[in-house]
């Protein structure tokens, strides 16, 4: 199945999307000696900057996607934003596509996901599809205020999620336009003690590995910090979260990485949402685990034996760098590296815009407080919040 025409390289994995997740897949693809190509919107996208075999074209154009897929041995994604027409083309492209369009639907559409998980008996917040303001108000009377309204599709980083504090706020939320194919999803507001994520990798041969369950902290709906493993997590809850993720991967036939975002309620977990690709909650694994999420995603879609997901340090702490006041992030390197020789920095090569994820830092070791302080310092320096 190798299309490399006699070269020594392994098969070609093609990734649709060229953001930072595709960019961070390059290092393990290189180490594995496989061919890696991306479909990018333009040459400025993070992966397009570094992948020699970049196709420029629209991920929304079925013919472009079909031609790209046919030039690969295996097709995968760095996002789930695929139009129905593109999904249809991929179903019939004659190449393995992982995760399959049939599975991806549960990462694209929060209503489809809620229904599937509820059918499987997997614990979720109380939820309902609401097609009118009256429906939303009836749901709110059942679960109480505040409650949550979400668009079933098209949301990311907290966009498409509204906290509704009173009946009078419902109409303002409904005034927002629904993305194509979307409906309104209402959920009870969970009084969680913290947010967790459970990541697993699964191959077509049904080999699965589960990463340590991590704690994620969101600021304004965007992940700001991840600690692996989640501190003080009851081992039984950790195993429960891993079992939930493994079960979802098998039942929904996910191949590749699956991230299950969870709410820790103190005595159990509820599923928030799913991502079927490498995920921000797993960036720590690049330096903190025996096999990173990016390598295991590639191994999984190639149906190779998976690598160990085990943590190599007591703690890993990852902090996201969101665009701030410093337009030239490189200028921060001298100070950050001089201060901390053990810090790992990833900058994605994106234009800095306020609030945009432009990079992350990771520190691993045995003193959690020290790691958190060092990561916080570096993030604050990169964003210009501090200058020393
Ligand atoms: P996105 O797809 O934009 O990441 P999420 O559905 O993950 O949206 O919601 C973003 C954030 O909003 C979550 O990380 C969580 O902090 C909060 N949130 C979402 N749903 C609920 C809920 N049912 N109860 C309480 N908080 C919620």
mmCIF file of N, CA and C in Angstrom, residues 234-351:
data_model
loop_
_atom_site.group_PDB
_atom_site.id
_atom_site.type_symbol
_atom_site.label_atom_id
_atom_site.label_comp_id
_atom_site.label_asym_id
_atom_site.label_seq_id
_atom_site.Cartn_x
_atom_site.Cartn_y
_atom_site.Cartn_z
ATOM 1 N N UNK A 234 -9.422 10.302 43.237
ATOM 2 C CA UNK A 234 -9.693 8.970 43.790
ATOM 3 C C UNK A 234 -9.373 7.930 42.706
ATOM 4 N N UNK A 235 -8.493 6.958 43.002
ATOM 5 C CA UNK A 235 -8.111 5.982 41.969
ATOM 6 C C UNK A 235 -9.309 5.275 41.337
ATOM 7 N N UNK A 236 -10.371 5.088 42.125
ATOM 8 C CA UNK A 236 -11.562 4.426 41.555
ATOM 9 C C UNK A 236 -12.232 5.312 40.500
ATOM 10 N N UNK A 237 -12.234 6.629 40.771
ATOM 11 C CA UNK A 237 -12.841 7.557 39.795
ATOM 12 C C UNK A 237 -11.955 7.627 38.557
ATOM 13 N N UNK A 238 -10.639 7.583 38.772
ATOM 14 C CA UNK A 238 -9.719 7.611 37.626
ATOM 15 C C UNK A 238 -9.968 6.404 36.727
ATOM 16 N N UNK A 239 -10.100 5.239 37.335
ATOM 17 C CA UNK A 239 -10.349 4.018 36.545
ATOM 18 C C UNK A 239 -11.716 4.107 35.862
ATOM 19 N N UNK A 240 -12.698 4.632 36.589
ATOM 20 C CA UNK A 240 -14.037 4.792 36.001
ATOM 21 C C UNK A 240 -13.958 5.691 34.760
ATOM 22 N N UNK A 241 -13.225 6.803 34.869
ATOM 23 C CA UNK A 241 -13.110 7.736 33.736
ATOM 24 C C UNK A 241 -12.415 7.053 32.561
ATOM 25 N N UNK A 242 -11.372 6.278 32.846
ATOM 26 C CA UNK A 242 -10.684 5.565 31.762
ATOM 27 C C UNK A 242 -11.600 4.519 31.128
ATOM 28 N N UNK A 243 -12.376 3.846 31.975
ATOM 29 C CA UNK A 243 -13.302 2.827 31.434
ATOM 30 C C UNK A 243 -14.362 3.469 30.545
ATOM 31 N N UNK A 244 -14.843 4.644 30.967
ATOM 32 C CA UNK A 244 -15.843 5.353 30.157
ATOM 33 C C UNK A 244 -15.238 5.680 28.786
ATOM 34 N N UNK A 245 -14.008 6.194 28.801
ATOM 35 C CA UNK A 245 -13.371 6.574 27.533
ATOM 36 C C UNK A 245 -13.140 5.349 26.649
ATOM 37 N N UNK A 246 -12.687 4.248 27.251
ATOM 38 C CA UNK A 246 -12.460 3.024 26.467
ATOM 39 C C UNK A 246 -13.774 2.504 25.893
ATOM 40 N N UNK A 247 -14.815 2.569 26.711
ATOM 41 C CA UNK A 247 -16.114 2.054 26.243
ATOM 42 C C UNK A 247 -16.630 2.910 25.086
ATOM 43 N N UNK A 248 -16.496 4.239 25.222
ATOM 44 C CA UNK A 248 -16.962 5.123 24.141
ATOM 45 C C UNK A 248 -16.170 4.821 22.870
ATOM 46 N N UNK A 249 -14.847 4.666 23.013
ATOM 47 C CA UNK A 249 -14.021 4.396 21.826
ATOM 48 C C UNK A 249 -14.502 3.133 21.121
ATOM 49 N N UNK A 250 -14.790 2.096 21.905
ATOM 50 C CA UNK A 250 -15.204 0.820 21.287
ATOM 51 C C UNK A 250 -16.623 0.916 20.733
ATOM 52 N N UNK A 251 -17.543 1.444 21.537
ATOM 53 C CA UNK A 251 -18.954 1.447 21.121
ATOM 54 C C UNK A 251 -19.182 2.352 19.909
ATOM 55 N N UNK A 252 -18.463 3.486 19.863
ATOM 56 C CA UNK A 252 -18.654 4.397 18.733
ATOM 57 C C UNK A 252 -17.660 4.114 17.607
ATOM 58 N N UNK A 253 -16.853 3.059 17.783
ATOM 59 C CA UNK A 253 -15.884 2.623 16.780
ATOM 60 C C UNK A 253 -14.929 3.760 16.380
ATOM 61 N N UNK A 254 -14.365 4.401 17.404
ATOM 62 C CA UNK A 254 -13.391 5.474 17.164
ATOM 63 C C UNK A 254 -12.028 4.844 16.908
ATOM 64 N N UNK A 255 -11.346 5.294 15.867
ATOM 65 C CA UNK A 255 -9.957 4.879 15.639
ATOM 66 C C UNK A 255 -9.083 6.126 15.665
ATOM 67 N N UNK A 256 -7.970 6.027 16.406
ATOM 68 C CA UNK A 256 -7.107 7.186 16.611
ATOM 69 C C UNK A 256 -7.246 7.625 18.060
ATOM 70 N N UNK A 257 -6.926 8.884 18.323
ATOM 71 C CA UNK A 257 -7.065 9.397 19.682
ATOM 72 C C UNK A 257 -8.499 9.827 19.941
ATOM 73 N N UNK A 258 -8.961 9.534 21.150
ATOM 74 C CA UNK A 258 -10.264 10.026 21.616
ATOM 75 C C UNK A 258 -10.029 10.752 22.939
ATOM 76 N N UNK A 259 -10.534 11.975 23.039
ATOM 77 C CA UNK A 259 -10.503 12.686 24.327
ATOM 78 C C UNK A 259 -11.931 12.798 24.833
ATOM 79 N N UNK A 260 -12.138 12.422 26.090
ATOM 80 C CA UNK A 260 -13.447 12.564 26.713
ATOM 81 C C UNK A 260 -13.309 13.630 27.795
ATOM 82 N N UNK A 261 -13.968 14.766 27.578
ATOM 83 C CA UNK A 261 -13.954 15.831 28.584
ATOM 84 C C UNK A 261 -15.017 15.509 29.622
ATOM 85 N N UNK A 262 -14.623 15.626 30.883
ATOM 86 C CA UNK A 262 -15.507 15.171 31.970
ATOM 87 C C UNK A 262 -15.656 16.247 33.035
ATOM 88 N N UNK A 263 -16.788 16.223 33.724
ATOM 89 C CA UNK A 263 -16.965 17.027 34.928
ATOM 90 C C UNK A 263 -16.779 16.114 36.133
ATOM 91 N N UNK A 264 -15.928 16.529 37.063
ATOM 92 C CA UNK A 264 -15.750 15.799 38.320
ATOM 93 C C UNK A 264 -16.778 16.362 39.293
ATOM 94 N N UNK A 265 -17.723 15.533 39.707
ATOM 95 C CA UNK A 265 -18.783 16.039 40.590
ATOM 96 C C UNK A 265 -18.467 15.774 42.062
ATOM 97 N N UNK A 266 -17.306 15.227 42.337
ATOM 98 C CA UNK A 266 -16.940 14.930 43.722
ATOM 99 C C UNK A 266 -17.205 13.476 44.056
ATOM 100 N N UNK A 267 -18.300 12.920 43.530
ATOM 101 C CA UNK A 267 -18.557 11.501 43.788
ATOM 102 C C UNK A 267 -18.686 10.702 42.496
ATOM 103 N N UNK A 268 -18.289 11.293 41.389
ATOM 104 C CA UNK A 268 -18.356 10.587 40.111
ATOM 105 C C UNK A 268 -18.012 11.541 38.990
ATOM 106 N N UNK A 269 -18.262 11.106 37.767
ATOM 107 C CA UNK A 269 -17.982 11.975 36.617
ATOM 108 C C UNK A 269 -19.176 11.994 35.668
ATOM 109 N N UNK A 270 -19.312 13.102 34.958
ATOM 110 C CA UNK A 270 -20.297 13.237 33.888
ATOM 111 C C UNK A 270 -19.533 13.624 32.629
ATOM 112 N N UNK A 271 -19.961 13.104 31.485
ATOM 113 C CA UNK A 271 -19.262 13.442 30.239
ATOM 114 C C UNK A 271 -19.717 14.810 29.746
ATOM 115 N N UNK A 272 -18.756 15.677 29.432
ATOM 116 C CA UNK A 272 -19.102 16.941 28.783
ATOM 117 C C UNK A 272 -19.085 16.773 27.273
ATOM 118 N N UNK A 273 -17.913 16.511 26.706
ATOM 119 C CA UNK A 273 -17.902 16.321 25.258
ATOM 120 C C UNK A 273 -16.745 15.466 24.779
ATOM 121 N N UNK A 274 -16.760 15.164 23.474
ATOM 122 C CA UNK A 274 -15.781 14.248 22.882
ATOM 123 C C UNK A 274 -14.969 14.949 21.800
ATOM 124 N N UNK A 275 -13.699 14.574 21.669
ATOM 125 C CA UNK A 275 -12.885 14.999 20.531
ATOM 126 C C UNK A 275 -12.201 13.761 19.979
ATOM 127 N N UNK A 276 -12.275 13.580 18.661
ATOM 128 C CA UNK A 276 -11.712 12.367 18.040
ATOM 129 C C UNK A 276 -10.466 12.721 17.250
ATOM 130 N N UNK A 277 -9.440 13.083 17.975
ATOM 131 C CA UNK A 277 -8.173 13.554 17.405
ATOM 132 C C UNK A 277 -7.280 13.843 18.600
ATOM 133 N N UNK A 278 -6.055 14.275 18.316
ATOM 134 C CA UNK A 278 -5.236 14.780 19.421
ATOM 135 C C UNK A 278 -5.978 15.969 20.029
ATOM 136 N N UNK A 279 -5.727 16.205 21.321
ATOM 137 C CA UNK A 279 -6.529 17.210 22.053
ATOM 138 C C UNK A 279 -5.609 18.009 22.960
ATOM 139 N N UNK A 280 -6.017 19.234 23.207
ATOM 140 C CA UNK A 280 -5.223 20.124 24.060
ATOM 141 C C UNK A 280 -4.912 19.493 25.426
ATOM 142 N N UNK A 281 -5.817 18.672 25.924
ATOM 143 C CA UNK A 281 -5.596 18.055 27.241
ATOM 144 C C UNK A 281 -4.476 17.015 27.206
ATOM 145 N N UNK A 282 -3.973 16.705 25.997
ATOM 146 C CA UNK A 282 -2.919 15.693 25.892
ATOM 147 C C UNK A 282 -1.572 16.240 25.440
ATOM 148 N N UNK A 283 -1.441 17.571 25.363
ATOM 149 C CA UNK A 283 -0.146 18.123 24.916
ATOM 150 C C UNK A 283 0.989 17.770 25.887
ATOM 151 N N UNK A 284 0.646 17.609 27.151
ATOM 152 C CA UNK A 284 1.655 17.238 28.151
ATOM 153 C C UNK A 284 2.384 15.947 27.767
ATOM 154 N N UNK A 285 1.681 15.086 26.988
ATOM 155 C CA UNK A 285 2.236 13.761 26.695
ATOM 156 C C UNK A 285 3.452 13.835 25.784
ATOM 157 N N UNK A 286 3.677 14.968 25.105
ATOM 158 C CA UNK A 286 4.846 15.070 24.212
ATOM 159 C C UNK A 286 6.117 14.833 25.029
ATOM 160 N N UNK A 287 6.209 15.519 26.156
ATOM 161 C CA UNK A 287 7.394 15.321 27.006
ATOM 162 C C UNK A 287 7.103 14.436 28.208
ATOM 163 N N UNK A 288 5.822 14.332 28.610
ATOM 164 C CA UNK A 288 5.501 13.710 29.888
ATOM 165 C C UNK A 288 5.115 12.241 29.819
ATOM 166 N N UNK A 289 4.926 11.698 28.625
ATOM 167 C CA UNK A 289 4.516 10.289 28.524
ATOM 168 C C UNK A 289 5.515 9.523 27.661
ATOM 169 N N UNK A 290 5.530 8.223 27.825
ATOM 170 C CA UNK A 290 6.430 7.396 27.013
ATOM 171 C C UNK A 290 6.121 7.578 25.528
ATOM 172 N N UNK A 291 4.837 7.599 25.191
ATOM 173 C CA UNK A 291 4.428 7.801 23.797
ATOM 174 C C UNK A 291 3.445 8.966 23.771
ATOM 175 N N UNK A 292 3.706 9.956 22.943
ATOM 176 C CA UNK A 292 2.811 11.126 22.922
ATOM 177 C C UNK A 292 1.497 10.783 22.234
ATOM 178 N N UNK A 293 0.502 11.617 22.508
ATOM 179 C CA UNK A 293 -0.793 11.435 21.830
ATOM 180 C C UNK A 293 -0.632 11.556 20.317
ATOM 181 N N UNK A 294 0.310 12.376 19.856
ATOM 182 C CA UNK A 294 0.467 12.564 18.410
ATOM 183 C C UNK A 294 1.047 11.301 17.768
ATOM 184 N N UNK A 295 2.022 10.680 18.450
ATOM 185 C CA UNK A 295 2.571 9.434 17.909
ATOM 186 C C UNK A 295 1.519 8.327 17.960
ATOM 187 N N UNK A 296 0.798 8.230 19.072
ATOM 188 C CA UNK A 296 -0.187 7.138 19.152
ATOM 189 C C UNK A 296 -1.328 7.333 18.162
ATOM 190 N N UNK A 297 -1.656 8.581 17.841
ATOM 191 C CA UNK A 297 -2.685 8.785 16.813
ATOM 192 C C UNK A 297 -2.189 8.228 15.475
ATOM 193 N N UNK A 298 -0.940 8.520 15.140
ATOM 194 C CA UNK A 298 -0.386 8.017 13.871
ATOM 195 C C UNK A 298 -0.303 6.492 13.893
ATOM 196 N N UNK A 299 0.210 5.945 15.003
ATOM 197 C CA UNK A 299 0.302 4.476 15.082
ATOM 198 C C UNK A 299 -1.083 3.857 14.942
ATOM 199 N N UNK A 300 -2.080 4.473 15.595
ATOM 200 C CA UNK A 300 -3.431 3.898 15.568
ATOM 201 C C UNK A 300 -3.997 3.900 14.151
ATOM 202 N N UNK A 301 -3.895 5.034 13.447
ATOM 203 C CA UNK A 301 -4.524 5.078 12.111
ATOM 204 C C UNK A 301 -3.772 4.170 11.128
ATOM 205 N N UNK A 302 -2.511 3.842 11.441
ATOM 206 C CA UNK A 302 -1.749 2.906 10.595
ATOM 207 C C UNK A 302 -1.933 1.461 11.055
ATOM 208 N N UNK A 303 -2.731 1.266 12.090
ATOM 209 C CA UNK A 303 -2.956 -0.057 12.687
ATOM 210 C C UNK A 303 -1.647 -0.709 13.125
ATOM 211 N N UNK A 304 -0.767 0.105 13.683
ATOM 212 C CA UNK A 304 0.463 -0.414 14.292
ATOM 213 C C UNK A 304 0.196 -0.647 15.782
ATOM 214 N N UNK A 305 0.974 -1.520 16.423
ATOM 215 C CA UNK A 305 0.846 -1.639 17.881
ATOM 216 C C UNK A 305 1.039 -0.273 18.524
ATOM 217 N N UNK A 306 0.247 0.015 19.555
ATOM 218 C CA UNK A 306 0.290 1.332 20.195
ATOM 219 C C UNK A 306 1.426 1.392 21.205
ATOM 220 N N UNK A 307 1.886 2.617 21.470
ATOM 221 C CA UNK A 307 2.949 2.808 22.450
ATOM 222 C C UNK A 307 2.380 3.015 23.842
ATOM 223 N N UNK A 308 3.263 2.836 24.830
ATOM 224 C CA UNK A 308 2.815 2.991 26.211
ATOM 225 C C UNK A 308 2.392 4.433 26.484
ATOM 226 N N UNK A 309 1.238 4.612 27.121
ATOM 227 C CA UNK A 309 0.770 5.956 27.462
ATOM 228 C C UNK A 309 1.264 6.410 28.834
ATOM 229 N N UNK A 310 2.139 5.624 29.432
ATOM 230 C CA UNK A 310 2.515 5.868 30.821
ATOM 231 C C UNK A 310 3.261 7.189 31.002
ATOM 232 N N UNK A 311 2.994 7.858 32.122
ATOM 233 C CA UNK A 311 3.702 9.098 32.447
ATOM 234 C C UNK A 311 5.135 8.760 32.836
ATOM 235 N N UNK A 312 6.079 9.600 32.419
ATOM 236 C CA UNK A 312 7.476 9.328 32.762
ATOM 237 C C UNK A 312 7.929 10.161 33.952
ATOM 238 N N UNK A 313 7.089 11.062 34.436
ATOM 239 C CA UNK A 313 7.421 11.849 35.631
ATOM 240 C C UNK A 313 6.222 11.805 36.563
ATOM 241 N N UNK A 314 6.456 12.180 37.823
ATOM 242 C CA UNK A 314 5.349 12.184 38.773
ATOM 243 C C UNK A 314 4.253 13.136 38.291
ATOM 244 N N UNK A 315 4.690 14.331 37.820
ATOM 245 C CA UNK A 315 3.724 15.338 37.371
ATOM 246 C C UNK A 315 4.162 15.944 36.044
ATOM 247 N N UNK A 316 3.174 16.258 35.222
ATOM 248 C CA UNK A 316 3.406 17.107 34.045
ATOM 249 C C UNK A 316 2.410 18.257 34.138
ATOM 250 N N UNK A 317 2.893 19.466 33.893
ATOM 251 C CA UNK A 317 2.005 20.630 33.884
ATOM 252 C C UNK A 317 2.149 21.320 32.533
ATOM 253 N N UNK A 318 1.011 21.578 31.891
ATOM 254 C CA UNK A 318 1.005 22.255 30.594
ATOM 255 C C UNK A 318 0.214 23.550 30.728
ATOM 256 N N UNK A 319 0.762 24.635 30.218
ATOM 257 C CA UNK A 319 0.027 25.910 30.206
ATOM 258 C C UNK A 319 -0.100 26.407 28.782
ATOM 259 N N UNK A 320 -1.304 26.810 28.393
ATOM 260 C CA UNK A 320 -1.503 27.349 27.045
ATOM 261 C C UNK A 320 -1.070 28.799 26.981
ATOM 262 N N UNK A 321 -0.414 29.158 25.897
ATOM 263 C CA UNK A 321 -0.086 30.566 25.653
ATOM 264 C C UNK A 321 -1.177 31.117 24.742
ATOM 265 N N UNK A 322 -1.935 32.054 25.275
ATOM 266 C CA UNK A 322 -2.964 32.710 24.469
ATOM 267 C C UNK A 322 -2.411 34.060 24.030
ATOM 268 N N UNK A 323 -2.795 34.458 22.825
ATOM 269 C CA UNK A 323 -2.295 35.730 22.299
ATOM 270 C C UNK A 323 -2.526 36.856 23.288
ATOM 271 N N UNK A 324 -1.484 37.653 23.514
ATOM 272 C CA UNK A 324 -1.582 38.781 24.440
ATOM 273 C C UNK A 324 -0.982 40.023 23.818
ATOM 274 N N UNK A 325 -0.156 40.709 24.607
ATOM 275 C CA UNK A 325 0.376 42.003 24.164
ATOM 276 C C UNK A 325 1.676 41.898 23.387
ATOM 277 N N UNK A 326 2.285 40.695 23.393
ATOM 278 C CA UNK A 326 3.606 40.573 22.746
ATOM 279 C C UNK A 326 3.410 39.991 21.343
ATOM 280 N N UNK A 327 3.599 40.793 20.288
ATOM 281 C CA UNK A 327 3.348 40.264 18.939
ATOM 282 C C UNK A 327 4.425 39.285 18.497
ATOM 283 N N UNK A 328 5.673 39.492 18.937
ATOM 284 C CA UNK A 328 6.765 38.622 18.502
ATOM 285 C C UNK A 328 7.143 37.690 19.648
ATOM 286 N N UNK A 329 6.555 36.493 19.634
ATOM 287 C CA UNK A 329 6.760 35.578 20.758
ATOM 288 C C UNK A 329 8.215 35.130 20.864
ATOM 289 N N UNK A 330 8.869 35.045 19.716
ATOM 290 C CA UNK A 330 10.265 34.589 19.717
ATOM 291 C C UNK A 330 11.123 35.476 20.614
ATOM 292 N N UNK A 331 10.755 36.749 20.677
ATOM 293 C CA UNK A 331 11.564 37.693 21.462
ATOM 294 C C UNK A 331 11.586 37.317 22.948
ATOM 295 N N UNK A 332 10.627 36.500 23.378
ATOM 296 C CA UNK A 332 10.577 36.106 24.788
ATOM 297 C C UNK A 332 11.526 34.941 25.100
ATOM 298 N N UNK A 333 12.022 34.277 24.067
ATOM 299 C CA UNK A 333 12.796 33.052 24.298
ATOM 300 C C UNK A 333 14.013 33.272 25.188
ATOM 301 N N UNK A 334 14.776 34.354 24.899
ATOM 302 C CA UNK A 334 16.028 34.553 25.618
ATOM 303 C C UNK A 334 15.780 34.549 27.127
ATOM 304 N N UNK A 335 14.761 35.296 27.533
ATOM 305 C CA UNK A 335 14.470 35.417 28.960
ATOM 306 C C UNK A 335 13.921 34.097 29.525
ATOM 307 N N UNK A 336 12.959 33.526 28.812
ATOM 308 C CA UNK A 336 12.288 32.321 29.326
ATOM 309 C C UNK A 336 13.266 31.153 29.424
ATOM 310 N N UNK A 337 14.077 30.971 28.403
ATOM 311 C CA UNK A 337 15.008 29.840 28.413
ATOM 312 C C UNK A 337 16.142 30.047 29.416
ATOM 313 N N UNK A 338 16.577 31.306 29.562
ATOM 314 C CA UNK A 338 17.654 31.567 30.505
ATOM 315 C C UNK A 338 17.190 31.302 31.928
ATOM 316 N N UNK A 339 15.918 31.574 32.187
ATOM 317 C CA UNK A 339 15.384 31.426 33.537
ATOM 318 C C UNK A 339 15.124 29.965 33.891
ATOM 319 N N UNK A 340 14.782 29.170 32.884
ATOM 320 C CA UNK A 340 14.324 27.803 33.173
ATOM 321 C C UNK A 340 14.820 26.848 32.086
ATOM 322 N N UNK A 341 15.894 26.155 32.385
ATOM 323 C CA UNK A 341 16.482 25.265 31.370
ATOM 324 C C UNK A 341 15.661 24.007 31.141
ATOM 325 N N UNK A 342 14.718 23.735 32.033
ATOM 326 C CA UNK A 342 13.983 22.473 31.910
ATOM 327 C C UNK A 342 12.575 22.654 31.364
ATOM 328 N N UNK A 343 12.295 23.855 30.913
ATOM 329 C CA UNK A 343 10.964 24.138 30.379
ATOM 330 C C UNK A 343 10.902 23.739 28.900
ATOM 331 N N UNK A 344 9.779 23.177 28.486
ATOM 332 C CA UNK A 344 9.575 22.833 27.075
ATOM 333 C C UNK A 344 8.593 23.833 26.475
ATOM 334 N N UNK A 345 8.994 24.458 25.380
ATOM 335 C CA UNK A 345 8.136 25.483 24.768
ATOM 336 C C UNK A 345 7.763 25.049 23.355
ATOM 337 N N UNK A 346 6.505 25.220 23.022
ATOM 338 C CA UNK A 346 6.027 24.975 21.658
ATOM 339 C C UNK A 346 5.332 26.239 21.176
ATOM 340 N N UNK A 347 5.853 26.865 20.146
ATOM 341 C CA UNK A 347 5.154 27.997 19.517
ATOM 342 C C UNK A 347 4.694 27.531 18.143
ATOM 343 N N UNK A 348 3.442 27.869 17.804
ATOM 344 C CA UNK A 348 2.846 27.270 16.612
ATOM 345 C C UNK A 348 3.070 28.076 15.324
ATOM 346 N N UNK A 349 3.710 29.229 15.460
ATOM 347 C CA UNK A 349 3.952 30.030 14.255
ATOM 348 C C UNK A 349 2.712 30.766 13.777
ATOM 349 N N UNK A 350 1.763 31.000 14.698
ATOM 350 C CA UNK A 350 0.534 31.714 14.306
ATOM 351 C C UNK A 350 0.706 33.212 14.539
ATOM 352 N N UNK A 351 -0.026 33.989 13.789
ATOM 353 C CA UNK A 351 -0.073 35.422 14.057
ATOM 354 C C UNK A 351 -0.771 35.606 15.406
#
